[in-house]
GROMACS .gro file of C-alpha atoms in nm:
model
  427
    1MET     CA    1  -7.862 -13.768  -6.244
    2THR     CA    2  -7.643 -13.564  -6.438
    3LYS     CA    3  -7.313 -13.481  -6.297
    4ARG     CA    4  -7.376 -13.084  -6.299
    5PHE     CA    5  -7.749 -13.153  -6.114
    6ARG     CA    6  -7.529 -13.349  -5.853
    7VAL     CA    7  -7.259 -13.127  -5.743
    8ILE     CA    8  -7.588 -12.852  -5.707
    9PHE     CA    9  -7.776 -13.132  -5.506
   10ALA     CA   10  -7.458 -13.174  -5.297
   11THR     CA   11  -7.407 -12.809  -5.225
   12VAL     CA   12  -7.743 -12.735  -5.174
   13SER     CA   13  -7.765 -13.021  -4.893
   14ALA     CA   14  -7.388 -12.881  -4.722
   15LEU     CA   15  -7.542 -12.567  -4.707
   16ALA     CA   16  -7.881 -12.692  -4.531
   17ALA     CA   17  -7.680 -12.896  -4.316
   18LEU     CA   18  -7.457 -12.593  -4.214
   19ILE     CA   19  -7.781 -12.382  -4.184
   20ALA     CA   20  -7.911 -12.704  -3.935
   21ALA     CA   21  -7.572 -12.667  -3.729
   22SER     CA   22  -7.587 -12.301  -3.704
   23PRO     CA   23  -7.745 -12.110  -3.354
   24SER     CA   24  -8.076 -11.983  -3.484
   25GLN     CA   25  -8.104 -11.607  -3.571
   26ALA     CA   26  -8.415 -11.636  -3.355
   27GLU     CA   27  -8.234 -11.716  -3.037
   28THR     CA   28  -8.212 -11.477  -2.734
   29LYS     CA   29  -7.936 -11.459  -2.561
   30LEU     CA   30  -7.957 -11.329  -2.199
   31SER     CA   31  -7.685 -11.189  -1.937
   32PHE     CA   32  -7.702 -11.287  -1.553
   33LEU     CA   33  -7.485 -11.148  -1.304
   34ILE     CA   34  -7.441 -11.309  -0.971
   35ASP     CA   35  -7.189 -11.310  -0.677
   36ASN     CA   36  -6.926 -11.556  -0.669
   37SER     CA   37  -7.004 -11.766  -0.370
   38PRO     CA   38  -6.997 -12.098  -0.446
   39ASP     CA   39  -7.369 -12.174  -0.352
   40THR     CA   40  -7.502 -11.893  -0.537
   41VAL     CA   41  -7.255 -12.023  -0.838
   42ALA     CA   42  -7.411 -12.361  -0.821
   43ALA     CA   43  -7.740 -12.273  -0.769
   44ALA     CA   44  -7.741 -12.034  -1.091
   45GLU     CA   45  -7.604 -12.284  -1.268
   46ALA     CA   46  -7.873 -12.581  -1.216
   47LEU     CA   47  -8.132 -12.267  -1.281
   48VAL     CA   48  -7.993 -12.204  -1.602
   49THR     CA   49  -7.928 -12.565  -1.754
   50ALA     CA   50  -8.279 -12.647  -1.655
   51TYR     CA   51  -8.401 -12.340  -1.836
   52GLU     CA   52  -8.201 -12.348  -2.174
   53LYS     CA   53  -8.332 -12.716  -2.176
   54LYS     CA   54  -8.677 -12.608  -2.171
   55THR     CA   55  -8.672 -12.288  -2.395
   56PRO     CA   56  -8.398 -12.414  -2.671
   57ASP     CA   57  -8.418 -12.084  -2.839
   58VAL     CA   58  -8.261 -11.887  -2.532
   59SER     CA   59  -7.926 -11.909  -2.398
   60ILE     CA   60  -7.806 -11.730  -2.066
   61ASP     CA   61  -7.442 -11.634  -2.019
   62ILE     CA   62  -7.358 -11.603  -1.628
   63GLU     CA   63  -7.137 -11.349  -1.509
   64GLN     CA   64  -6.996 -11.327  -1.185
   65ARG     CA   65  -6.901 -11.043  -0.942
   66PRO     CA   66  -6.732 -11.023  -0.579
   67GLY     CA   67  -6.978 -10.959  -0.276
   68GLY     CA   68  -6.951 -10.677  -0.007
   69GLY     CA   69  -6.920 -10.373  -0.018
   70GLU     CA   70  -6.697 -10.428  -0.422
   71GLY     CA   71  -7.021 -10.604  -0.540
   72ASP     CA   72  -7.264 -10.322  -0.417
   73ASN     CA   73  -7.049 -10.069  -0.625
   74ILE     CA   74  -7.018 -10.267  -0.905
   75ILE     CA   75  -7.406 -10.343  -0.902
   76LYS     CA   76  -7.466  -9.935  -0.899
   77THR     CA   77  -7.217  -9.840  -1.122
   78ARG     CA   78  -7.334 -10.089  -1.367
   79LEU     CA   79  -7.726  -9.979  -1.343
   80ALA     CA   80  -7.611  -9.576  -1.331
   81THR     CA   81  -7.428  -9.647  -1.663
   82GLY     CA   82  -7.673  -9.879  -1.830
   83GLU     CA   83  -7.432 -10.126  -1.856
   84MET     CA   84  -7.609 -10.396  -1.624
   85THR     CA   85  -7.701 -10.758  -1.763
   86ASP     CA   86  -8.041 -10.844  -1.886
   87VAL     CA   87  -8.095 -11.003  -1.490
   88PHE     CA   88  -7.933 -10.983  -1.203
   89LEU     CA   89  -7.918 -11.093  -0.841
   90TYR     CA   90  -7.884 -10.869  -0.571
   91ASN     CA   91  -8.012 -10.820  -0.206
   92SER     CA   92  -8.344 -10.759  -0.104
   93GLY     CA   93  -8.456 -10.527   0.175
   94SER     CA   94  -8.268 -10.178   0.245
   95LEU     CA   95  -7.980 -10.237  -0.028
   96MET     CA   96  -8.241 -10.261  -0.298
   97GLN     CA   97  -8.402  -9.936  -0.176
   98ALA     CA   98  -8.061  -9.780  -0.217
   99ILE     CA   99  -8.064  -9.861  -0.597
  100LYS     CA  100  -8.390  -9.643  -0.647
  101PRO     CA  101  -8.607  -9.934  -0.781
  102GLY     CA  102  -8.859  -9.717  -0.933
  103GLN     CA  103  -8.614  -9.552  -1.203
  104THR     CA  104  -8.394  -9.885  -1.256
  105LEU     CA  105  -8.561 -10.182  -1.223
  106VAL     CA  106  -8.858 -10.375  -1.417
  107ASP     CA  107  -9.189 -10.407  -1.233
  108LEU     CA  108  -9.241 -10.752  -1.153
  109SER     CA  109  -9.579 -10.740  -0.988
  110ASN     CA  110  -9.767 -10.921  -1.241
  111LEU     CA  111  -9.516 -11.256  -1.303
  112PRO     CA  112  -9.762 -11.590  -1.267
  113SER     CA  113  -9.508 -11.653  -1.031
  114GLN     CA  114  -9.572 -11.399  -0.759
  115ALA     CA  115  -9.924 -11.578  -0.692
  116ASN     CA  116  -9.729 -11.812  -0.497
  117VAL     CA  117  -9.477 -11.619  -0.333
  118ASN     CA  118  -9.467 -11.537   0.025
  119GLU     CA  119  -9.574 -11.159   0.110
  120SER     CA  120  -9.292 -11.161   0.360
  121PHE     CA  121  -9.075 -11.167   0.071
  122LYS     CA  122  -9.268 -10.928  -0.141
  123ALA     CA  123  -9.271 -10.669   0.144
  124VAL     CA  124  -8.886 -10.658   0.104
  125VAL     CA  125  -8.850 -10.634  -0.245
  126ARG     CA  126  -9.146 -10.386  -0.270
  127SER     CA  127  -9.130  -9.996  -0.350
  128ASP     CA  128  -9.418  -9.757  -0.415
  129GLY     CA  129  -9.654 -10.063  -0.442
  130LYS     CA  130  -9.494 -10.242  -0.695
  131VAL     CA  131  -9.285 -10.576  -0.639
  132TYR     CA  132  -8.945 -10.584  -0.817
  133GLY     CA  133  -8.785 -10.904  -0.760
  134VAL     CA  134  -8.836 -11.271  -0.720
  135PRO     CA  135  -8.667 -11.492  -0.454
  136PHE     CA  136  -8.359 -11.672  -0.500
  137GLY     CA  137  -8.330 -11.940  -0.202
  138THR     CA  138  -8.551 -11.967   0.107
  139ALA     CA  139  -8.553 -11.756   0.408
  140GLN     CA  140  -8.236 -11.750   0.640
  141GLY     CA  141  -8.128 -11.696   1.012
  142GLY     CA  142  -7.839 -11.487   1.131
  143GLY     CA  143  -7.661 -11.658   1.424
  144ILE     CA  144  -7.342 -11.894   1.477
  145PHE     CA  145  -7.270 -12.222   1.332
  146TYR     CA  146  -7.094 -12.454   1.553
  147ASN     CA  147  -6.916 -12.775   1.545
  148ARG     CA  148  -7.128 -13.058   1.682
  149LYS     CA  149  -6.816 -13.291   1.752
  150ILE     CA  150  -6.646 -13.029   1.931
  151TYR     CA  151  -6.952 -12.958   2.153
  152GLN     CA  152  -6.955 -13.317   2.215
  153GLU     CA  153  -6.610 -13.401   2.277
  154LEU     CA  154  -6.625 -13.108   2.520
  155GLY     CA  155  -6.947 -13.130   2.697
  156LEU     CA  156  -7.091 -12.842   2.576
  157THR     CA  157  -7.456 -12.741   2.548
  158VAL     CA  158  -7.600 -12.480   2.302
  159PRO     CA  159  -7.581 -12.157   2.450
  160LYS     CA  160  -7.907 -11.924   2.542
  161THR     CA  161  -7.702 -11.607   2.672
  162TRP     CA  162  -7.398 -11.439   2.576
  163ALA     CA  163  -7.253 -11.522   2.901
  164GLU     CA  164  -7.293 -11.904   2.817
  165PHE     CA  165  -7.100 -11.841   2.486
  166MET     CA  166  -6.809 -11.669   2.625
  167ALA     CA  167  -6.781 -11.960   2.872
  168ASN     CA  168  -6.832 -12.215   2.585
  169ASN     CA  169  -6.543 -12.024   2.401
  170GLU     CA  170  -6.314 -12.043   2.700
  171LYS     CA  171  -6.346 -12.425   2.745
  172VAL     CA  172  -6.267 -12.442   2.348
  173LYS     CA  173  -5.963 -12.246   2.409
  174ALA     CA  174  -5.834 -12.423   2.671
  175ALA     CA  175  -5.875 -12.704   2.478
  176GLY     CA  176  -5.615 -12.589   2.264
  177LYS     CA  177  -5.877 -12.525   1.965
  178VAL     CA  178  -5.994 -12.186   1.763
  179ALA     CA  179  -6.323 -12.109   1.952
  180VAL     CA  180  -6.430 -11.843   1.679
  181ALA     CA  181  -6.342 -11.807   1.319
  182GLN     CA  182  -6.357 -11.474   1.184
  183THR     CA  183  -6.273 -11.393   0.839
  184TYR     CA  184  -6.201 -11.072   0.741
  185ARG     CA  185  -6.026 -11.087   0.414
  186ASP     CA  186  -6.460 -11.131   0.295
  187THR     CA  187  -6.492 -10.798   0.489
  188TRP     CA  188  -6.883 -10.852   0.471
  189THR     CA  189  -6.853 -11.149   0.686
  190SER     CA  190  -6.745 -10.925   0.967
  191GLN     CA  191  -7.061 -10.747   1.014
  192LEU     CA  192  -7.244 -11.066   1.179
  193PHE     CA  193  -7.216 -11.018   1.550
  194VAL     CA  194  -7.381 -10.656   1.487
  195LEU     CA  195  -7.626 -10.750   1.234
  196ALA     CA  196  -7.769 -11.097   1.376
  197ASP     CA  197  -7.795 -10.908   1.712
  198TYR     CA  198  -8.103 -10.736   1.605
  199TYR     CA  199  -8.350 -10.970   1.763
  200ASN     CA  200  -8.181 -10.892   2.111
  201LEU     CA  201  -8.191 -10.548   2.007
  202ASN     CA  202  -8.527 -10.538   1.916
  203ALA     CA  203  -8.624 -10.719   2.231
  204ALA     CA  204  -8.487 -10.424   2.443
  205VAL     CA  205  -8.581 -10.165   2.239
  206PRO     CA  206  -8.915 -10.253   2.037
  207ASN     CA  207  -8.940  -9.933   1.864
  208PHE     CA  208  -8.616  -9.926   1.748
  209ALA     CA  209  -8.617  -9.960   1.374
  210GLU     CA  210  -8.912  -9.653   1.335
  211ASP     CA  211  -8.699  -9.440   1.574
  212TYR     CA  212  -8.374  -9.513   1.385
  213THR     CA  213  -8.538  -9.439   1.035
  214SER     CA  214  -8.668  -9.116   1.170
  215ASN     CA  215  -8.343  -9.019   1.322
  216LYS     CA  216  -8.504  -9.021   1.671
  217ILE     CA  217  -8.222  -9.257   1.804
  218LYS     CA  218  -7.897  -9.384   1.734
  219TYR     CA  219  -7.649  -9.657   1.774
  220ALA     CA  220  -7.391  -9.526   1.987
  221THR     CA  221  -7.668  -9.359   2.224
  222THR     CA  222  -7.820  -9.716   2.244
  223PRO     CA  223  -7.685  -9.939   2.505
  224ALA     CA  224  -7.883 -10.255   2.334
  225ALA     CA  225  -7.754 -10.139   1.990
  226MET     CA  226  -7.363 -10.110   2.115
  227LYS     CA  227  -7.374 -10.475   2.241
  228GLY     CA  228  -7.275 -10.635   1.863
  229PHE     CA  229  -7.014 -10.361   1.846
  230GLU     CA  230  -6.864 -10.460   2.205
  231HIS     CA  231  -6.916 -10.847   2.120
  232LEU     CA  232  -6.689 -10.856   1.839
  233LYS     CA  233  -6.415 -10.638   2.059
  234GLU     CA  234  -6.468 -10.902   2.344
  235VAL     CA  235  -6.405 -11.202   2.108
  236HIS     CA  236  -6.089 -11.002   2.011
  237ASP     CA  237  -5.917 -10.913   2.307
  238ALA     CA  238  -5.997 -11.282   2.471
  239GLY     CA  239  -5.768 -11.413   2.214
  240LEU     CA  240  -6.089 -11.675   2.087
  241ILE     CA  241  -6.023 -11.607   1.690
  242ASN     CA  242  -5.751 -11.765   1.460
  243ASP     CA  243  -5.448 -11.623   1.421
  244ASP     CA  244  -5.482 -11.526   1.048
  245PHE     CA  245  -5.831 -11.381   1.106
  246GLY     CA  246  -5.721 -11.045   0.871
  247ALA     CA  247  -5.633 -11.274   0.552
  248ALA     CA  248  -5.914 -11.593   0.645
  249SER     CA  249  -6.156 -11.598   0.384
  250TYR     CA  250  -6.514 -11.672   0.383
  251ASP     CA  251  -6.467 -12.036   0.264
  252ASP     CA  252  -6.161 -12.049   0.536
  253GLY     CA  253  -6.462 -11.992   0.790
  254LEU     CA  254  -6.653 -12.271   0.629
  255ARG     CA  255  -6.377 -12.501   0.606
  256MET     CA  256  -6.317 -12.441   0.995
  257VAL     CA  257  -6.604 -12.480   1.150
  258ALA     CA  258  -6.720 -12.812   0.891
  259THR     CA  259  -6.360 -12.982   0.978
  260GLY     CA  260  -6.346 -12.878   1.348
  261GLU     CA  261  -6.044 -12.650   1.325
  262ALA     CA  262  -6.294 -12.395   1.469
  263ALA     CA  263  -6.576 -12.459   1.727
  264HIS     CA  264  -6.786 -12.143   1.629
  265TYR     CA  265  -6.840 -11.959   1.283
  266PRO     CA  266  -7.106 -11.618   1.288
  267MET     CA  267  -7.275 -11.631   0.957
  268LEU     CA  268  -7.619 -11.608   0.789
  269THR     CA  269  -7.725 -11.974   0.729
  270PHE     CA  270  -7.716 -11.955   0.350
  271ALA     CA  271  -7.382 -12.091   0.401
  272ILE     CA  272  -7.563 -12.415   0.420
  273GLY     CA  273  -7.544 -12.430   0.048
  274ALA     CA  274  -7.171 -12.386   0.042
  275LEU     CA  275  -7.130 -12.659   0.311
  276LYS     CA  276  -7.347 -12.891   0.080
  277GLN     CA  277  -7.134 -12.819  -0.209
  278ASP     CA  278  -6.771 -12.810  -0.066
  279TYR     CA  279  -6.792 -13.005   0.247
  280SER     CA  280  -7.078 -13.239   0.200
  281ASP     CA  281  -6.924 -13.505   0.446
  282ASN     CA  282  -6.892 -13.289   0.729
  283LEU     CA  283  -7.247 -13.132   0.645
  284ASP     CA  284  -7.369 -13.341   0.982
  285ASP     CA  285  -7.105 -13.218   1.197
  286VAL     CA  286  -7.237 -12.841   1.181
  287GLY     CA  287  -7.510 -12.708   1.415
  288PHE     CA  288  -7.690 -12.352   1.449
  289PHE     CA  289  -7.801 -12.126   1.719
  290ALA     CA  290  -7.901 -11.766   1.713
  291GLN     CA  291  -7.676 -11.497   1.861
  292PRO     CA  292  -7.729 -11.506   2.218
  293GLY     CA  293  -7.845 -11.196   2.407
  294ASP     CA  294  -7.843 -11.127   2.797
  295ASP     CA  295  -8.177 -11.304   2.853
  296ALA     CA  296  -8.219 -11.674   2.830
  297SER     CA  297  -8.599 -11.619   2.837
  298LYS     CA  298  -8.551 -11.414   2.511
  299ASN     CA  299  -8.345 -11.612   2.311
  300GLY     CA  300  -8.480 -11.567   1.947
  301LEU     CA  301  -8.356 -11.580   1.600
  302THR     CA  302  -8.284 -11.258   1.318
  303VAL     CA  303  -8.444 -11.352   0.994
  304TRP     CA  304  -8.301 -11.235   0.680
  305MET     CA  305  -8.503 -11.304   0.350
  306PRO     CA  306  -8.286 -11.384   0.040
  307ALA     CA  307  -8.149 -11.237  -0.233
  308ALA     CA  308  -8.389 -11.135  -0.539
  309LEU     CA  309  -8.362 -11.168  -0.927
  310TYR     CA  310  -8.432 -10.819  -1.066
  311ILE     CA  311  -8.415 -10.692  -1.438
  312PRO     CA  312  -8.284 -10.382  -1.506
  313ALA     CA  313  -8.485 -10.117  -1.713
  314ALA     CA  314  -8.220 -10.035  -1.967
  315SER     CA  315  -8.246 -10.428  -2.041
  316LYS     CA  316  -8.288 -10.497  -2.422
  317HIS     CA  317  -8.449 -10.854  -2.341
  318ILE     CA  318  -8.714 -10.774  -2.104
  319ASP     CA  319  -9.015 -10.985  -2.249
  320GLU     CA  320  -8.731 -11.274  -2.228
  321ALA     CA  321  -8.597 -11.155  -1.884
  322ARG     CA  322  -8.920 -11.124  -1.734
  323LYS     CA  323  -8.975 -11.529  -1.853
  324PHE     CA  324  -8.666 -11.627  -1.698
  325ALA     CA  325  -8.699 -11.453  -1.376
  326ASP     CA  326  -9.105 -11.615  -1.347
  327PHE     CA  327  -8.923 -11.940  -1.390
  328VAL     CA  328  -8.670 -11.906  -1.079
  329GLY     CA  329  -8.959 -11.761  -0.885
  330SER     CA  330  -9.195 -12.074  -0.959
  331ILE     CA  331  -9.240 -12.380  -0.772
  332GLU     CA  332  -9.021 -12.542  -1.024
  333GLY     CA  333  -8.715 -12.283  -0.984
  334CYS     CA  334  -8.773 -12.372  -0.580
  335LYS     CA  335  -8.723 -12.705  -0.572
  336ILE     CA  336  -8.405 -12.715  -0.861
  337MET     CA  337  -8.253 -12.465  -0.607
  338MET     CA  338  -8.330 -12.678  -0.315
  339ALA     CA  339  -8.221 -13.002  -0.478
  340THR     CA  340  -7.881 -12.821  -0.566
  341ASN     CA  341  -7.791 -12.629  -0.252
  342THR     CA  342  -8.004 -12.817   0.034
  343VAL     CA  343  -8.255 -12.585   0.210
  344GLN     CA  344  -8.115 -12.282   0.418
  345GLY     CA  345  -8.436 -12.183   0.587
  346PRO     CA  346  -8.828 -12.205   0.549
  347SER     CA  347  -8.954 -12.189   0.193
  348LEU     CA  348  -9.102 -11.880   0.079
  349VAL     CA  349  -9.288 -12.006  -0.209
  350ASN     CA  350  -9.597 -12.202  -0.121
  351GLY     CA  351  -9.649 -12.548  -0.291
  352CYS     CA  352  -9.217 -12.577  -0.241
  353PRO     CA  353  -9.202 -12.769   0.073
  354LEU     CA  354  -8.907 -12.860   0.249
  355PRO     CA  355  -8.772 -13.213   0.186
  356ALA     CA  356  -8.757 -13.434   0.454
  357ASP     CA  357  -8.392 -13.494   0.515
  358VAL     CA  358  -8.283 -13.152   0.578
  359PRO     CA  359  -7.928 -13.137   0.741
  360PRO     CA  360  -7.886 -13.021   1.136
  361ALA     CA  361  -7.833 -12.674   1.076
  362VAL     CA  362  -8.160 -12.638   0.944
  363LYS     CA  363  -8.346 -12.836   1.155
  364ASP     CA  364  -8.186 -12.645   1.451
  365MET     CA  365  -8.345 -12.311   1.301
  366LEU     CA  366  -8.684 -12.431   1.233
  367PRO     CA  367  -8.749 -12.439   1.613
  368TYR     CA  368  -8.754 -12.040   1.626
  369PHE     CA  369  -8.960 -12.019   1.339
  370GLU     CA  370  -9.223 -12.248   1.461
  371THR     CA  371  -9.297 -12.048   1.791
  372LYS     CA  372  -9.451 -11.705   1.771
  373GLY     CA  373  -9.240 -11.420   1.884
  374MET     CA  374  -8.917 -11.597   1.847
  375THR     CA  375  -8.776 -11.419   1.510
  376THR     CA  376  -8.793 -11.080   1.398
  377PRO     CA  377  -8.658 -10.978   1.033
  378ALA     CA  378  -8.307 -10.793   1.048
  379LEU     CA  379  -8.289 -10.402   1.098
  380GLU     CA  380  -8.215 -10.383   0.690
  381PHE     CA  381  -8.566 -10.561   0.661
  382SER     CA  382  -8.746 -10.314   0.860
  383SER     CA  383  -8.559 -10.003   0.775
  384PRO     CA  384  -8.459  -9.869   0.419
  385ILE     CA  385  -8.131  -9.747   0.572
  386LYS     CA  386  -7.771  -9.948   0.621
  387GLY     CA  387  -7.467  -9.747   0.605
  388PRO     CA  388  -7.282  -9.922   0.344
  389SER     CA  389  -6.962  -9.876   0.560
  390LEU     CA  390  -7.033 -10.089   0.833
  391GLU     CA  391  -6.826 -10.363   0.689
  392GLN     CA  392  -6.508 -10.189   0.723
  393ILE     CA  393  -6.592 -10.058   1.085
  394THR     CA  394  -6.666 -10.373   1.191
  395VAL     CA  395  -6.298 -10.524   1.062
  396GLU     CA  396  -6.144 -10.233   1.274
  397VAL     CA  397  -6.351 -10.304   1.624
  398GLY     CA  398  -6.295 -10.697   1.527
  399SER     CA  399  -5.896 -10.644   1.483
  400GLY     CA  400  -5.876 -10.450   1.807
  401ILE     CA  401  -5.831 -10.124   1.605
  402ARG     CA  402  -6.102  -9.930   1.657
  403GLN     CA  403  -6.332  -9.922   2.006
  404PRO     CA  404  -6.671 -10.014   1.973
  405ALA     CA  405  -6.800  -9.654   2.116
  406ASN     CA  406  -6.598  -9.474   1.855
  407ALA     CA  407  -6.708  -9.737   1.591
  408ALA     CA  408  -7.127  -9.676   1.679
  409ALA     CA  409  -7.047  -9.307   1.658
  410LEU     CA  410  -6.892  -9.372   1.310
  411TYR     CA  411  -7.169  -9.592   1.211
  412ASP     CA  412  -7.391  -9.343   1.292
  413ASP     CA  413  -7.252  -9.101   1.046
  414ASP     CA  414  -7.234  -9.362   0.782
  415VAL     CA  415  -7.598  -9.383   0.847
  416ARG     CA  416  -7.674  -9.011   0.822
  417LYS     CA  417  -7.498  -8.999   0.446
  418GLN     CA  418  -7.712  -9.279   0.346
  419ALA     CA  419  -8.032  -9.166   0.463
  420LYS     CA  420  -7.945  -8.812   0.313
  421GLN     CA  421  -7.871  -8.995  -0.017
  422LEU     CA  422  -8.197  -9.209   0.004
  423GLY     CA  423  -8.428  -8.864   0.074
  424ILE     CA  424  -8.547  -9.052   0.409
  425PRO     CA  425  -8.740  -8.767   0.612
  426ASN     CA  426  -8.592  -8.548   0.900
  427TRP     CA  427  -8.240  -8.626   0.822
   0.00000   0.00000   0.00000
C-alpha cells in the first residue's frame, strides 16, 4: 500500500467513524411538556427512557412547568401561540374542554392502545365524539391522607362524618401536634376541602351537576355546596393548621403527613407517587379516607381521572408523537408508570392489573370502588365548567381572609365568566 493510498484510506476511515458517531439525520426529536411534581417527573422520565430504548431513532426532551393556575395559563398561551411542545400533559375533564380540543388538539381515537383504555377515562377526554388523550396514571381519589402512627398513638379511628373528623383533630391538637397540614404556597392544594366534598354534595343534591351546568343552581344558594368553603374556615378558625400554611408547599404537606409532623393532609391520591419517591421509608405510615360528610351511612369517595397525554394540532411531528402517545397509553406504558410511582388507585388500562404490594393508602381506597354507589366522579368530570379562580378564592377562605358565603358568590361569578367563554347554553 502506497503512502498516498494509506493517507486517503485513513481519511475515509476517519470520516466513516465520525459519521457513525454522529446522530442520524433521520432522528426525530420530540418535545414533551409536563408539570413539575416529583411523581410526574419520575413517570415521564421512565417512559421516555423506555421509549427511546425501543425506538432509537427518536429522542424526547422533557420540559417542566408549574402546576395550578400558572400552569393552566402556560398551556393556554402556548396552544394559542402555536408554541406548544409535540406532546404535553394536562388535566382531563373540564379543563381539557376549556382548551377547545376540536381546534387545538389531534384526534387520538384510532390509536391501537385505545382498545384497552377504560371507557370511564375516554369519556373525560372526549369532545364531539373524538377522543383526544391517553391516560397518564391510574384513577385517583380526593380526600384526606392521615398518619397511621398518630392515629394508633392517640387511639383514633377513621372518621365517617365531619363531626368525627373534627373531634379527631381536637385530640391531635391537644396532643401538641398539627392536626391538618395546609400548603397555600401551592395555591391549587387549597381546593381539596371544596372539590373532594362533591360525593357528599351529589348525595344531597343528585341533580347538582346538570342544574349547575345549565345555570339553574348556584354554590352560594345551595347549602350542601357551601359546606366545602365552610370546612376551610372551620379548620382555620379552630387553630388546627400549621403556622406556616401560607408559605408551606405541596412537598411540605407530604413530608408532614408522612413523618408525623401533621395528622392529616387533604389531597388527591396521585400524591402516593410522590410519597414513594421522596418518603419511601414512611409510605406504610400513611393511610387515606374519603372526605366525611354529615351522614355516616352515606360515606363515599369523590373520584378523579388522571391527567392525559395530548398532541397539539400545531406539532410538526404528529406521526411520531402519535406513536409515543400510543406507547404511553399501552399496557406496557401503564406498567412502567406503576413500577415507577406505585399506584394511586384502580387501573384504567385493561390488562394492567394492580400489583399485590400496593401501599396502605391504596388499600384504604379500594373498598370504595368495590362497593356500588360509594364513588362518584368529581364535578369537573360531570360538568364542563370549572372556574379558574377557585384556588385563589379557597386560599382566602382557608387563611381567614374571606367568609364562605362571600367566597361561594365570588366563585359563582367566576363560573359564569367561564361558562360564557365556553359558550355553554343558558348563560
